[in-house]
Short mmCIF file of C-alpha atoms in Angstrom, two decimals:
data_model
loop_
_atom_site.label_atom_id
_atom_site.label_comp_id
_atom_site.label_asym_id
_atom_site.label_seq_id
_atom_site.Cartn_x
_atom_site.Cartn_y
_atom_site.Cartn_z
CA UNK A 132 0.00 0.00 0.00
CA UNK A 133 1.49 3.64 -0.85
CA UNK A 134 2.62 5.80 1.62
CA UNK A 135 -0.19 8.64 1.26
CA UNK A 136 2.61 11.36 3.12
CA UNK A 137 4.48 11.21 -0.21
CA UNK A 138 1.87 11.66 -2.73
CA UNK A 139 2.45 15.59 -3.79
CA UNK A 140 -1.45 16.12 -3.11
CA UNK A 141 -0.85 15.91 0.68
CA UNK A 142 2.22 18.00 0.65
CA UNK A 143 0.84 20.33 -1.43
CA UNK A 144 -2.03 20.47 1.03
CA UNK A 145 0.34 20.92 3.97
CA UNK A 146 1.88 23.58 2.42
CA UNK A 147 -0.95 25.62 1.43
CA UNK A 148 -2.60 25.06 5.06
CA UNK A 149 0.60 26.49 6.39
CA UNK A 150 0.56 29.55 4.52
CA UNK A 151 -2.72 30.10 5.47
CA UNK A 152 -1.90 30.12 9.00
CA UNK A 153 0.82 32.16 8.59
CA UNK A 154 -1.11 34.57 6.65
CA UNK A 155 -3.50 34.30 9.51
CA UNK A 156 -1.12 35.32 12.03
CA UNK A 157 -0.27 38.17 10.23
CA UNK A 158 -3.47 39.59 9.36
CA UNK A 159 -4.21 39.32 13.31
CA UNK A 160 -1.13 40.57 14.16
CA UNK A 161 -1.07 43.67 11.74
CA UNK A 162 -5.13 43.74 12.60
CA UNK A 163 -3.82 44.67 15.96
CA UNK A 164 -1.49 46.93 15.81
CA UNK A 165 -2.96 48.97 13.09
CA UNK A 166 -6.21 49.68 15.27
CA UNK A 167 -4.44 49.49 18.61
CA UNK A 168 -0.96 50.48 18.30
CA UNK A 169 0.56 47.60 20.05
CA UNK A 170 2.68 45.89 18.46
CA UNK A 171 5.19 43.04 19.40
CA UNK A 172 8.19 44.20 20.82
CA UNK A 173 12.03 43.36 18.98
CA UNK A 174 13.95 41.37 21.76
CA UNK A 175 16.76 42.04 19.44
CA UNK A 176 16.20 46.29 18.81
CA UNK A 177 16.23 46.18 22.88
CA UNK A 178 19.28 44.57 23.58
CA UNK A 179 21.18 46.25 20.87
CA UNK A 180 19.11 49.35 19.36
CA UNK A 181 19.61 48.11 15.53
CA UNK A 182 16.92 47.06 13.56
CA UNK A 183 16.79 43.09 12.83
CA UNK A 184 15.90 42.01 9.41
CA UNK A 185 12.11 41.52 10.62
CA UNK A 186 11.79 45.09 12.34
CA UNK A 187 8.95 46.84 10.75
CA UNK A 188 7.11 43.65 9.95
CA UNK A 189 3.86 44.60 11.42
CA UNK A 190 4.09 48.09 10.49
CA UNK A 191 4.43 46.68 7.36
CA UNK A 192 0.99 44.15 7.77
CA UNK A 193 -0.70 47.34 8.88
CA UNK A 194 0.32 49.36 5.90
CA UNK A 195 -1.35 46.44 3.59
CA UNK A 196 -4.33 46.37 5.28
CA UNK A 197 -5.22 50.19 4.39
CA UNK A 198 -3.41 49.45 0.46
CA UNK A 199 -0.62 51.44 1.11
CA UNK A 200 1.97 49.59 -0.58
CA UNK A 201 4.52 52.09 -1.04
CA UNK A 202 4.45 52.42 2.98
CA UNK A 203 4.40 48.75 3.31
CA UNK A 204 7.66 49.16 1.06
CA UNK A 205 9.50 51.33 2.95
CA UNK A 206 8.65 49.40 6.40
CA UNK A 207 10.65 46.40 5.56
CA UNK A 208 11.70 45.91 1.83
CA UNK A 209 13.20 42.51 3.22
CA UNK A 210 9.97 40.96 4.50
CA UNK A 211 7.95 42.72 1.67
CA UNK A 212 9.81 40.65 -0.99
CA UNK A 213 9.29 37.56 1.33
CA UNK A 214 5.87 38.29 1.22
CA UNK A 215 5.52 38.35 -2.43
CA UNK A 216 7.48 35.02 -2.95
CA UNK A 217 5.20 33.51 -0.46
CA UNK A 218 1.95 34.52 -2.17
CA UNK A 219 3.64 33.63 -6.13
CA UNK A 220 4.21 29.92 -4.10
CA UNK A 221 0.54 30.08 -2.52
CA UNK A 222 -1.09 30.77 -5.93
CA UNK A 223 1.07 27.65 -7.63
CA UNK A 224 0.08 25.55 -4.73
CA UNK A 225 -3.61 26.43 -4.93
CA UNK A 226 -3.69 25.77 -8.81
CA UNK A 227 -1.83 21.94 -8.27
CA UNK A 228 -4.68 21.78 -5.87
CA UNK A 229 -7.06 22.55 -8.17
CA UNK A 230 -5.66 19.80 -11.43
CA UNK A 231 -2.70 22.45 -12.62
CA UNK A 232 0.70 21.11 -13.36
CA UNK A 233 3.17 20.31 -10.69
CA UNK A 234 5.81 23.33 -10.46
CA UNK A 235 8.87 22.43 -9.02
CA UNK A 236 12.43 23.92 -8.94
CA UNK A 237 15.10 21.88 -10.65
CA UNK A 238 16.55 19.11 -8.19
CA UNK A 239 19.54 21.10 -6.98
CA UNK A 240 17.60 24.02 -6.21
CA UNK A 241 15.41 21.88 -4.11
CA UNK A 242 17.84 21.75 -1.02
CA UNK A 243 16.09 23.35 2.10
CA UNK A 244 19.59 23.81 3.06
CA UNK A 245 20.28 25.78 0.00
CA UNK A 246 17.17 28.31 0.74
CA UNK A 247 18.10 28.54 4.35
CA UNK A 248 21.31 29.89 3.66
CA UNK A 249 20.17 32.00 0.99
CA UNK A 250 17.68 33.57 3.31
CA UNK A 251 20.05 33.85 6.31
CA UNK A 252 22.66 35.36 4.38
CA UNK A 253 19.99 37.75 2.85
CA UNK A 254 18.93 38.73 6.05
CA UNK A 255 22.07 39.10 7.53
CA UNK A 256 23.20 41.09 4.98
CA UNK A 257 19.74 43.72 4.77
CA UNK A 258 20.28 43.98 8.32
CA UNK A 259 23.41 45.46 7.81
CA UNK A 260 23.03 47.38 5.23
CA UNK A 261 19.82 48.83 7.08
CA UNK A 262 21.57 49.41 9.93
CA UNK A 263 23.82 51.41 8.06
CA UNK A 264 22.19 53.27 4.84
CA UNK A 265 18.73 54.71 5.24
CA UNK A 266 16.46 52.48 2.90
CA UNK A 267 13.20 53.95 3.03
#
């Protein structure tokens, strides 16, 4: 009998069901702090008054939520471009989900290791740089 974990169907399920929370956490999080003001503090701007790479992210929820894009922009280009690559993998997902073709990235791409890095060193490095040069 075939495992039913490794038919793409169920991962492609899990991964579109995790988005969704995530996007759901978000929304309730930028929800919050656009009609409240409280927000969630940066353990990391505390200790060491620098912005981490995530700094701004709700600011940058809250922006969306009243369509101010350009604002959203200039909150956290770093997590705005996440964002985006997040919602171009949610809309493949949904349409495999739906009978459209598999989209995949060539084998060597498909590392987790590889992305991890990527992202860490991307992060890393827009930390610095926003640290350093005004971006916004």
């Amino acid at each position: 009998m075939p495992n039913r974990s490794d038919s793409p169907t169920v991962t492609t399920r899990s991964r579109v069901r995790a988005a969704v929370m995530f996007g759901a956490v978000g929304l309730s999080l930028s929800a919050v702090y656009a009609f409240s003001g409280y927000g969630i503090p940066c353990p990391w701007r505390v200790l060491t008054h620098t912005l981490c790479p995530f700094c701004g992210a709700t600011t940058l929820g809250a922006y969306l939520l009243r369509g101010d894009v350009a604002a959203a922009w200039a909150a956290n280009q770093f997590v705005f471009v996440l964002l985006v690559g997040l919602l171009l993998a949610g809309i493949i997902w949904v349409a495999e989900l739906l009978g459209g073709p598999r989209l995949r990235f060539p084998a060597r791409w498909g590392d987790q290791r590889l992305w991890y890095a990527v992202l860490g060193t991307a992060g890393v490095a827009f930390a610095v740089v926003r640290n350093l040069v005004p971006l916004g």
